[in-house]
XYZ file of C-alpha atoms in Angstrom:
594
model
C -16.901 18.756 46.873
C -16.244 20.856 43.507
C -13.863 23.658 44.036
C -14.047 26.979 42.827
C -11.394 28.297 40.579
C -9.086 31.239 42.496
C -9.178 32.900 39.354
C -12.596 32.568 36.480
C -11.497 33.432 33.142
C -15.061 34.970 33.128
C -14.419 37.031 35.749
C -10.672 38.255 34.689
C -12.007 39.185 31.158
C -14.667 41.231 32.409
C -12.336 43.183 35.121
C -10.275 43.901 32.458
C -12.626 45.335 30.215
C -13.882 47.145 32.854
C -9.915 48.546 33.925
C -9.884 46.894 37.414
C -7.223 45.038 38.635
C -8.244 40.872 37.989
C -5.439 40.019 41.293
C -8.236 41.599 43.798
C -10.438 38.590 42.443
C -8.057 36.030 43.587
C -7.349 37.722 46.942
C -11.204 37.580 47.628
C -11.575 33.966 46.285
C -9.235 33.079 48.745
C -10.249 34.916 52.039
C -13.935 33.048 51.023
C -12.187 29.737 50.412
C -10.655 29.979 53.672
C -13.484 31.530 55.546
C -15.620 28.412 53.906
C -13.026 26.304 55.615
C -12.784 27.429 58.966
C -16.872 27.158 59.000
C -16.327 23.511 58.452
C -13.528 22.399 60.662
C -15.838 24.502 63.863
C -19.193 22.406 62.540
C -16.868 19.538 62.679
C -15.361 20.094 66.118
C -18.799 20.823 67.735
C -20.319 18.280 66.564
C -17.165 15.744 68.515
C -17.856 17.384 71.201
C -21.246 16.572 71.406
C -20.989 13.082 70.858
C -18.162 13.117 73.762
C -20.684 14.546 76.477
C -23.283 11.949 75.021
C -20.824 9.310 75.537
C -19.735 10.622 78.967
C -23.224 11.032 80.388
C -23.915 8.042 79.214
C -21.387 6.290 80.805
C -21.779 8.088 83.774
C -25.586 7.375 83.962
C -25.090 3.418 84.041
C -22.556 3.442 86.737
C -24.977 5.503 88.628
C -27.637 3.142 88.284
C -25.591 0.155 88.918
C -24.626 1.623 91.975
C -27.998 2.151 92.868
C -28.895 -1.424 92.457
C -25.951 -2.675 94.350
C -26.908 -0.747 97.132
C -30.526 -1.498 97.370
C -29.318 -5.079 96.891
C -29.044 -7.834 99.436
C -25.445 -9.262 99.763
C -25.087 -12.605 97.387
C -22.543 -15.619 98.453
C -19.515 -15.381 96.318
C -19.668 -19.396 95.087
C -23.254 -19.111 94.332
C -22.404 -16.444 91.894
C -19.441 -17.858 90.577
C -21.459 -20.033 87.963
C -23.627 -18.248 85.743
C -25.883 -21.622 85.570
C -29.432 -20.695 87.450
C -29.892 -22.770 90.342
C -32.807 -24.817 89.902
C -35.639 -26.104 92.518
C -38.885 -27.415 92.813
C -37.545 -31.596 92.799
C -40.181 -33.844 92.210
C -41.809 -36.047 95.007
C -41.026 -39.487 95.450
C -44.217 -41.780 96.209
C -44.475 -45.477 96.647
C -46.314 -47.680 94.427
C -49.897 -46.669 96.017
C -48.843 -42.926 95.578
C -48.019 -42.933 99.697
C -45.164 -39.937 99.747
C -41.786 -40.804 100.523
C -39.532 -37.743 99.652
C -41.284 -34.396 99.411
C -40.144 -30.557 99.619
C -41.189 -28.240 102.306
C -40.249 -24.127 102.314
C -38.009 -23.453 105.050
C -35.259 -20.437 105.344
C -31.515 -20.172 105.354
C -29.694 -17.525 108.217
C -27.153 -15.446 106.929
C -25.180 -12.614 108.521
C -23.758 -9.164 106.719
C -21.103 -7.755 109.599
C -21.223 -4.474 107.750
C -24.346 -4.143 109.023
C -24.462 -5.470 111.876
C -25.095 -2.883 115.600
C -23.913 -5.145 118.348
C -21.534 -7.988 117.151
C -20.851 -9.705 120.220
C -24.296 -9.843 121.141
C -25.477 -11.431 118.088
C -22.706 -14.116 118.140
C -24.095 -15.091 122.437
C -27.097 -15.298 121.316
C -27.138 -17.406 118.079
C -24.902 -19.905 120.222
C -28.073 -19.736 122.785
C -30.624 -20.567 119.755
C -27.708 -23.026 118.026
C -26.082 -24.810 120.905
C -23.996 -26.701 117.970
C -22.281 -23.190 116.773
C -18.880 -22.224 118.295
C -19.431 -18.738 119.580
C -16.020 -18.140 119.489
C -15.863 -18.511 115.808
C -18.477 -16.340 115.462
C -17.623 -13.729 117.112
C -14.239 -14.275 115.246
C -16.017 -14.097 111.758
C -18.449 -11.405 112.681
C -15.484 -8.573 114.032
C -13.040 -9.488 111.039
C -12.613 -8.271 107.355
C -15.911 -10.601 106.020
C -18.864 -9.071 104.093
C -20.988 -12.513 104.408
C -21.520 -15.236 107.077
C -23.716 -18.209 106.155
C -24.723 -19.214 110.283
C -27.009 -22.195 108.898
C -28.245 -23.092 105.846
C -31.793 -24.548 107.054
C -33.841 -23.245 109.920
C -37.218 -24.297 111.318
C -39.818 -21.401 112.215
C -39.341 -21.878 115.894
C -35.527 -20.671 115.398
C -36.010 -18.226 112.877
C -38.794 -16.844 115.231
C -35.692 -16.478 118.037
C -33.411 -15.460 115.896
C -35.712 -12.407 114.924
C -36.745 -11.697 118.491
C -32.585 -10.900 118.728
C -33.536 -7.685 116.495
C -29.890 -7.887 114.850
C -30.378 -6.016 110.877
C -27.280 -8.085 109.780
C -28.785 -11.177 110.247
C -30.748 -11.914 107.370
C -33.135 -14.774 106.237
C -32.994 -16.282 102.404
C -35.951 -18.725 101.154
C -35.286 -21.813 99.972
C -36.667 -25.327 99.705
C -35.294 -28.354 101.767
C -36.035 -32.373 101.129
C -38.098 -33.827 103.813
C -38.868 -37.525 104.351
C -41.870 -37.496 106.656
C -41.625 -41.227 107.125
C -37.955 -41.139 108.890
C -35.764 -43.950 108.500
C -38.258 -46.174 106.901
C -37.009 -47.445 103.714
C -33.958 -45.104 104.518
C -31.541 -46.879 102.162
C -33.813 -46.964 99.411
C -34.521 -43.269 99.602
C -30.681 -42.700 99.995
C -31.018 -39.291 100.703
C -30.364 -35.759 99.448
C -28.037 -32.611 100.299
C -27.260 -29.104 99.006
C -25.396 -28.334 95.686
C -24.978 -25.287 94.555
C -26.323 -22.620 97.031
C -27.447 -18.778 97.438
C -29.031 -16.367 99.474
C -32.623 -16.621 97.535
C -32.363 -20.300 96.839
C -30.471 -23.604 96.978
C -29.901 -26.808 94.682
C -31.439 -29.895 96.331
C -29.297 -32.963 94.531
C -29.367 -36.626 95.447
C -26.715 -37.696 97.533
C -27.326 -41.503 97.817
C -29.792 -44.840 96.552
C -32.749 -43.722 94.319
C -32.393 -40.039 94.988
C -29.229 -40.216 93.447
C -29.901 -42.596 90.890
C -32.500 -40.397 89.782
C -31.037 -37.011 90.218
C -31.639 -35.878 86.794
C -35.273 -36.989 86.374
C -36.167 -35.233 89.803
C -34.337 -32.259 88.982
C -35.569 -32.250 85.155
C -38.529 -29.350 85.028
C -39.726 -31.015 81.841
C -41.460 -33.571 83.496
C -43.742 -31.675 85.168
C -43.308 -32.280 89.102
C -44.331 -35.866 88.090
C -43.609 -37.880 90.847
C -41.560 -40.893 90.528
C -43.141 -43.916 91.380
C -41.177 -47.063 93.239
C -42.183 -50.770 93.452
C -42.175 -50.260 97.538
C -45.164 -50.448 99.530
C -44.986 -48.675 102.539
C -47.379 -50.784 104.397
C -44.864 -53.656 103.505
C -42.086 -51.456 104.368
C -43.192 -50.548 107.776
C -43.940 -54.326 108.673
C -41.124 -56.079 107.252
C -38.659 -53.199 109.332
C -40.750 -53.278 112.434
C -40.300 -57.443 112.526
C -36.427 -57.463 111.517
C -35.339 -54.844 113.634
C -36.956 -56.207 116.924
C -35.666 -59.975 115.773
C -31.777 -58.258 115.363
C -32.553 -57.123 119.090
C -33.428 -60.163 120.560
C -31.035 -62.616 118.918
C -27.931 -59.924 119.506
C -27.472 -59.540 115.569
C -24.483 -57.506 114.859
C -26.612 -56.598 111.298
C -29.472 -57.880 109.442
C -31.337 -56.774 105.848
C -34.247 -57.935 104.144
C -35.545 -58.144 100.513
C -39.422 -58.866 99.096
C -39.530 -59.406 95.885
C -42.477 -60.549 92.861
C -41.430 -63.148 91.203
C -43.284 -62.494 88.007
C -42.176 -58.375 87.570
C -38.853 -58.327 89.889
C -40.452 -55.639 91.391
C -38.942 -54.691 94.991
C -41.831 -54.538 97.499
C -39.585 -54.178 100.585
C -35.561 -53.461 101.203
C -34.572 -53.268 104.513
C -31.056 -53.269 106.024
C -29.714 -52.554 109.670
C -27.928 -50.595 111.476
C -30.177 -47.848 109.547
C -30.167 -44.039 109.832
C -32.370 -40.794 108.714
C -32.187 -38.834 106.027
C -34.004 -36.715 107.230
C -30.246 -36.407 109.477
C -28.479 -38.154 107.231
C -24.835 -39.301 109.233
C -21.481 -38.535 107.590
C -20.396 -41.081 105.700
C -16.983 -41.568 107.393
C -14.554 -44.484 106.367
C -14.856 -47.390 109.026
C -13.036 -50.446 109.266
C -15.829 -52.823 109.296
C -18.905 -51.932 107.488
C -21.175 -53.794 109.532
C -20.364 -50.410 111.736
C -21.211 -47.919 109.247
C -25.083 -47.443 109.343
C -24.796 -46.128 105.759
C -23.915 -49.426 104.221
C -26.790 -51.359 102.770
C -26.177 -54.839 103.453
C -29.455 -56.455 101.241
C -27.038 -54.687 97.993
C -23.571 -54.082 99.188
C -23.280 -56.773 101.316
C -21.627 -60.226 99.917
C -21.852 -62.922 102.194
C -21.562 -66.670 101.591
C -25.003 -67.517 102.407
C -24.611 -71.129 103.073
C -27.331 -73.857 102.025
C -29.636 -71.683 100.563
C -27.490 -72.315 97.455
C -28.195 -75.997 97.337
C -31.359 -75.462 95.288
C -29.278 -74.041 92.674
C -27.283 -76.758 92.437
C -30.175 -79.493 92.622
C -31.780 -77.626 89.482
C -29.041 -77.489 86.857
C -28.370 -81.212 87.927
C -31.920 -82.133 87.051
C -32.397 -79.676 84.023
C -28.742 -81.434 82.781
C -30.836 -84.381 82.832
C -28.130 -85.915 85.597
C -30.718 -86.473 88.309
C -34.420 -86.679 88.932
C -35.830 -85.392 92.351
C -35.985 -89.416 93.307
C -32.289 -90.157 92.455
C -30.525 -91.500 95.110
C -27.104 -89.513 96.115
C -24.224 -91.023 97.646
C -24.362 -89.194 100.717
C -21.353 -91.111 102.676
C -19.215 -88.903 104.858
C -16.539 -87.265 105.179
C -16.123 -86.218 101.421
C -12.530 -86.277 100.713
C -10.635 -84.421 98.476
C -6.855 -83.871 99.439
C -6.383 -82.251 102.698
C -10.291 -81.225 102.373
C -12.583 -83.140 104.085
C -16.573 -81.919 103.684
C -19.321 -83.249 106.228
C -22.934 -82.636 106.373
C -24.148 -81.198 110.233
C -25.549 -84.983 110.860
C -24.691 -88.222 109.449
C -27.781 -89.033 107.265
C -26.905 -92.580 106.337
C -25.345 -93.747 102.897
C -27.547 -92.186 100.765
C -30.268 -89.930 100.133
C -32.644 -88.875 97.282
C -32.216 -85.104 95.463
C -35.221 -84.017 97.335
C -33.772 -85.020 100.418
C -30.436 -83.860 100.239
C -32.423 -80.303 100.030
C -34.531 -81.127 102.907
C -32.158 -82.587 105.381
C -29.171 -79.746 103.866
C -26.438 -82.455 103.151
C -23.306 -80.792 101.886
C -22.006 -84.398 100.498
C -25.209 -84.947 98.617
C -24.984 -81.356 96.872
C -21.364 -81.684 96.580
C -21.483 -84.965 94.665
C -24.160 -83.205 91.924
C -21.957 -80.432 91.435
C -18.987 -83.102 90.904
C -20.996 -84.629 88.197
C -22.335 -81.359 86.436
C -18.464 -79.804 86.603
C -16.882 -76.609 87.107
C -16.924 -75.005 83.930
C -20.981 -75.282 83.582
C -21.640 -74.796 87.233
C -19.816 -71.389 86.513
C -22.126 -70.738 83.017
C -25.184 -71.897 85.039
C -24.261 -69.161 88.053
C -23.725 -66.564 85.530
C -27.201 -67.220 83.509
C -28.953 -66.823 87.116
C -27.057 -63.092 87.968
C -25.006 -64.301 90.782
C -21.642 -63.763 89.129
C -21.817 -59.653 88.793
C -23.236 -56.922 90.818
C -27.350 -56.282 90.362
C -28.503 -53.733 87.976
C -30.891 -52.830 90.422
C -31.721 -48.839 90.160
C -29.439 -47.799 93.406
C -25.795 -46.159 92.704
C -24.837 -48.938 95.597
C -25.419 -51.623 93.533
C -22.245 -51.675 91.716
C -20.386 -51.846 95.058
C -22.599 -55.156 95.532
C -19.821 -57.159 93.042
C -19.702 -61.015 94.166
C -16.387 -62.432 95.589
C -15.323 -65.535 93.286
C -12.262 -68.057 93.311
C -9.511 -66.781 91.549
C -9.298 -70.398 90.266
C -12.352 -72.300 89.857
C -10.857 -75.704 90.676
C -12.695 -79.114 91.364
C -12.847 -78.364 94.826
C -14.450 -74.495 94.354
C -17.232 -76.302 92.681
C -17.850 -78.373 95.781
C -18.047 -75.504 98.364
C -19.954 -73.392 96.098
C -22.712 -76.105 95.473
C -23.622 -75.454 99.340
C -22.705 -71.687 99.579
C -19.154 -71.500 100.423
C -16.127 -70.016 98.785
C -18.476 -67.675 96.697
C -20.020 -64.172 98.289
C -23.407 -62.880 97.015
C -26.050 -60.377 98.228
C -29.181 -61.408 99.549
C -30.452 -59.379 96.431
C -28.816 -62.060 93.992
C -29.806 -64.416 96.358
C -33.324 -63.345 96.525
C -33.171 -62.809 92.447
C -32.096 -66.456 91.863
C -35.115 -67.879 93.866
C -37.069 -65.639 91.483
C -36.244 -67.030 88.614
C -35.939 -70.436 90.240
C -39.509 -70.783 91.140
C -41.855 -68.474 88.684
C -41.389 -71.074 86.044
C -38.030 -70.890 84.983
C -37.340 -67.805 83.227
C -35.252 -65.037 84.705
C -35.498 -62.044 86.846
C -33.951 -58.703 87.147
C -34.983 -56.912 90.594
C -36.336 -53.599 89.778
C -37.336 -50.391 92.556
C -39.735 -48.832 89.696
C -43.519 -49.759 89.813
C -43.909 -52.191 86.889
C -46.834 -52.738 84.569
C -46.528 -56.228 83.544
C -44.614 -59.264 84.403
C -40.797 -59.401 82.604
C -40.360 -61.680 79.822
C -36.793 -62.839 80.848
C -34.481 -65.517 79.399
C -35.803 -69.196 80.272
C -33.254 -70.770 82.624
C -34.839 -74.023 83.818
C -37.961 -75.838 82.509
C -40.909 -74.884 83.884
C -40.681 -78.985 85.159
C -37.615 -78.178 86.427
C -39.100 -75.332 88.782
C -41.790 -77.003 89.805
C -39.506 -79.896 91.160
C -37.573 -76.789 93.295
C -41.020 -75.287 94.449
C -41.521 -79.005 95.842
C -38.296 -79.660 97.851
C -38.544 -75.960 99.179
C -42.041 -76.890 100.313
C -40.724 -80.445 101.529
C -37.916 -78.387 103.733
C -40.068 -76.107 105.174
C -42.995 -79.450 105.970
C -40.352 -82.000 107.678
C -36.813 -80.182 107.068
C -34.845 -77.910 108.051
C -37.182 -75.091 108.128
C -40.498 -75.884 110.215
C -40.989 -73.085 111.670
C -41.220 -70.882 109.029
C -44.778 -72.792 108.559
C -47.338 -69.968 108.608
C -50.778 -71.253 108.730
C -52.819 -70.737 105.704
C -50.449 -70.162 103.572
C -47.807 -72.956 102.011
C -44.214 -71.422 102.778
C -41.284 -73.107 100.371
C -37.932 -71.936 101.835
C -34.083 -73.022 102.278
C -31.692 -72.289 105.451
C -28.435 -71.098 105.524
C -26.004 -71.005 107.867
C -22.165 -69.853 106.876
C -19.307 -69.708 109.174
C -17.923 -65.697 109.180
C -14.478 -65.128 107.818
C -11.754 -63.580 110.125
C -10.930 -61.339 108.394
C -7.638 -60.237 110.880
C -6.261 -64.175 111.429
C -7.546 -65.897 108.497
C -9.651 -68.734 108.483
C -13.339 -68.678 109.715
C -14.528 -67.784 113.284
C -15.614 -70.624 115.492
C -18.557 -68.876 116.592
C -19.551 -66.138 114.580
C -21.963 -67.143 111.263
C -24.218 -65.582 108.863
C -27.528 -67.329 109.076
C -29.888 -66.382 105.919
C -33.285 -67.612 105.255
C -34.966 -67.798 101.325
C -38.494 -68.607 101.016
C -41.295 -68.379 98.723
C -45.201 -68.180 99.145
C -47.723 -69.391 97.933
C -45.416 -72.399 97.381
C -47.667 -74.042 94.803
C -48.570 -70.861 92.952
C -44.992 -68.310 94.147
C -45.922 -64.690 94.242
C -43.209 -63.370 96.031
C -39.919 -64.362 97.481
C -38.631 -63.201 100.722
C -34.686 -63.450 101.600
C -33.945 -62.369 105.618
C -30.062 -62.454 106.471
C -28.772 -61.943 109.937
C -24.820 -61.384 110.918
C -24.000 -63.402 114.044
C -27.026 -63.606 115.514
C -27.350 -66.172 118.982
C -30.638 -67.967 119.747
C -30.259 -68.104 123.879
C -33.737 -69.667 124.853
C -31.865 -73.299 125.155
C -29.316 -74.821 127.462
C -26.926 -74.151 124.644
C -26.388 -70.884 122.332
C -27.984 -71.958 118.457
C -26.602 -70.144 115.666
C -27.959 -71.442 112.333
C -30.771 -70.191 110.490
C -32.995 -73.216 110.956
C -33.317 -71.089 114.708
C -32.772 -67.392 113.750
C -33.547 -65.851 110.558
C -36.619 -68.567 110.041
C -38.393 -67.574 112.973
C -37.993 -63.789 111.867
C -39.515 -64.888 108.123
C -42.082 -66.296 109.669
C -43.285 -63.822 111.220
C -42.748 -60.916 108.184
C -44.739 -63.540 106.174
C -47.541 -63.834 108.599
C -47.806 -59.897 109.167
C -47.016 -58.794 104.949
C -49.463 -61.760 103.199
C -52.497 -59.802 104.155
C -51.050 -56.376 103.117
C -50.367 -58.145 100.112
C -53.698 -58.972 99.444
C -53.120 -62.712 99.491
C -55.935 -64.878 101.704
C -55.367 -67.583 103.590
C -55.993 -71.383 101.998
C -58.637 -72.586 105.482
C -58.968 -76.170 105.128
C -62.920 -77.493 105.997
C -63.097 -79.203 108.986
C -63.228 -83.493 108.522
C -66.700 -84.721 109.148
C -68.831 -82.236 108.225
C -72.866 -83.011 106.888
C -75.063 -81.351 105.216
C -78.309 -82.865 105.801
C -82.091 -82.237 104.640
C -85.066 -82.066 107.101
C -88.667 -82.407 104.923
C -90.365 -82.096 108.688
């Protein structure tokens, strides 16, 4: 800004010439110097002002429309809008391995009350406890006459209730969309499925996450939108399921089983075709899972994957193949089979005195803990312990269920000279009958080994070869020989050849120590076809009785075989394996020219 002189020389030369007075200039330069400024400073101070009533009707403008919003706006649940993370929905389906659904979403509504705006308090509160004979009417009253804005009453409903709870004509009880996980099959293949629950939750919609077995496993793939509502496909058939439950469940009944489970398995992919354990439950109602002190109580525990057991004589196999694949023994060695078996104050018998000796082969068929004992004596400790590992029976499964790393094996702390004896016949070391049912895989496909697997497979694994394929076809033969004239004839099915092993393990006491006299844990592993194995089929029963006979029969030669049996007879069809029929002797074919 230039400023203007108070007094020109221009201007004081001419008033002087002219005989006027040259102060009057400066008196009127400054009047208009300071009239100039007081122009200014008002331009200035209007122009603050307007800017301040922008500002404040601005300001004044969003509040108003905020509270506008809040008041045409339903009432939101304080911890769903703690978390400024959107909740998402729309989980994917879950479908067996023929695309049959097993976990699905269906639109159902949540009930809600707002006490601010509720008429007749009291009323509302009789009447939900009418329509929900599990709510505490007391407590609702309670909640609806004190100082709280929001009541969640339940957070699913089905239309029949939320058609009674409208007939009640209460405007503070409100109704919020969201989707819920529905297993229309029920309990079948319940501890597969697992179940799923509620996370995060609001009044417009609610976060469905897994809560146990695959749908936890795969939370993050069912929840991921990326992938399209692609469902995820499992190795179980449902068909298989159904059968393989429907059979174990009625055998538990009738041979007063505290617990059983069951595994099918292919022995070329490790693919799980059926997992079955019992007591089961719902998830569709899925129990609390409350501490218990046994879990053979808790019908959340899945015994086929959490459950370590010694399974008895359906280890001897193992045993009889790293002695031949050693090169120690051939199926036709002959095995000192002389009892007892001492070592110290141990003294190890076999359930009938089979004479001095028998071959391998028959010390699998006839089940003689001296025979398997003395292999394992020969092989030692240290590679009967490399051997178990190889085969997956030394750590938990790496099946796809978040229960499978509770399934770790009990070992010896000390794995001394006698350890190796009781292990060679199933004692002193506690698997799964998933391991179990994993080591016959590998066992009899030709050698190489197996991981189980719930996903639908494409092609057969390419595992790590563990016996010769000479060596497996020697086990395929014993387990066939067993199940012809051992321990195992009536798991015979007829057209199809059944290779399989018994077990039978005394329980632990687990309050006195020591084992119970008449408590055991009878397991059954077979394979079929035996000449050609497909699959491999492990059934395990805890303390089951056999009561048809003068006296009560415990072992698995009378329990779980029977119940194979009859899962292989009903499943080999589903499977789409047919029956070998034998022509009958005798038969002529002749030609008549006449």
């Amino acid at each position: 800004m230039t400023r203007r002189p108070l007094r020109p020389l221009a201007r004081i030369i001419d008033a002087r010439g002219r005989g006027e007075n040259p102060d009057a200039i400066e008196r009127e330069n400054i009047r208009a110097r300071h009239e100039a400024m007081r122009e200014t400073s008002r331009a200035r101070a209007e122009g603050r002002l307007l800017v301040l009533g922008l500002m404040f009707f601005l300001g004044f403008c969003i509040v108003g429309i905020r509270m506008g919003s809040l008041a045409s706006a339903e009432v939101t649940e304080p911890r769903a809008t703690a978390t400024t993370a959107s909740i998402l929905s729309g989980r994917a389906d879950i479908v067996d391995r023929k695309g049959r659904i097993l976990a699905t979403n269906i639109a159902t509504h949540s009930l809600y009350a707002q006490p601010p705006r509720m008429i007749d308090r009291e009323r509302a509160a009789r009447e939900l406890a009418k329509i929900f004979p599990d709510l505490d009417e007391e407590r609702l009253v309670k909640d609806f006459t004190g100082k709280r804005k929001f009541v969640w009453v339940r957070r699913t409903l089905s239309p029949e209730q939320m058609q009674d709870v409208h007939d009640i004509g209460e405007p503070g009880l409100q109704f919020g969309p969201r989707e819920l996980r529905l297993y229309p099959n029920g309990r079948l293949a319940s501890h597969v499925l697992g179940g799923a629950t509620f996370g995060r939750e609001g009044v417009h919609s609610a976060e469905v996450i897994g809560e146990a077995g695959v749908e936890r496993s795969f939370d993050d793939i069912l929840r991921n939108p990326a992938g399209g509502g692609a469902p995820l496909e499992l190795s179980i058939d449902l068909s298989v399921q159904a059968a393989v439950e429907q059979v174990l469940s009625g055998g538990m009944r009738l041979l007063n089983a505290r617990a059983a489970a069951a595994v099918l398995m292919d022995v070329q992919t490790g693919e799980i075709l059926s997992m079955a354990s019992y007591p089961d439950f719902d998830p569709n109602k899925r129990p609390s899972s409350k501490v218990v002190e046994d879990p053979a109580d808790n019908p959340l525990f899945n015994r086929a994957v959490q459950g370590v057991y010694e399974l008895g004589s359906t280890f001897k196999p193992f045993t009889a193949a790293q002695a031949i694949e050693a090169g120690r023994v051939a199926p036709g060695t002959m095995i000192d089979t002389k009892g007892p078996l001492v070592w110290g104050r141990h003294r190890i018998r076999d359930y009938r005195n089979y004479g001095p000796e028998l071959s391998v082969t028959d010390v699998i068929v006839k089940s003689s803990n001296i025979g398997t004992a003395r292999m394992a004596v020969d092989i030692g400790g240290p590679a009967q312990q490399i051997f178990l590992k190889r085969l997956g029976l030394l750590e938990p499964t790496e099946v796809e269920l978040v229960e499978a790393g509770s399934g770790r094996p009990l070992m010896p702390r000390r794995w001394s000279e006698i350890s190796t004896m009781t292990i060679s016949y199933g004692h002193g070391l506690s698997t799964s009958p998933l391991h179990l049912a994993a080591g016959y895989a590998t066992l009899v496909n030709g050698g190489t080994q197996i991981k189980p697997t719930l996903l639908k497979q494409e092609g057969i694994q390419l595992g790590e070869r563990i016996v010769s394929v000479r060596t497996s076809q020697a086990i395929r033969t014993m387990l066939r020989e067993t199940v012809k004239r051992g321990t195992a004839t009536m798991a015979d099915v007829e057209g199809y050849a059944v290779g399989g092993k018994t077990g039978t393990a005394d329980k632990p006491d687990r309050k006195n120590g020591g084992y119970h006299d008449d408590k055991v844990i009878a397991n059954f592993a077979s394979v079929f076809p035996s000449d050609d194995p497909r699959y491999v089929l492990v059934v395990m029963l805890d303390e089951p009785v056999e009561t048809s006979g003068l006296e009560p029969r415990r072992t698995g030669g009378w329990t779980a075989v029977p119940i194979s049996a009859e899962i292989t007879r009903r499943v080999a069809p589903l499977l789409g394996l047919r029956p070998d029929i034998e022509p009958g002797s005798g038969i002529e074919v002749s030609l008549n020219n006449n």
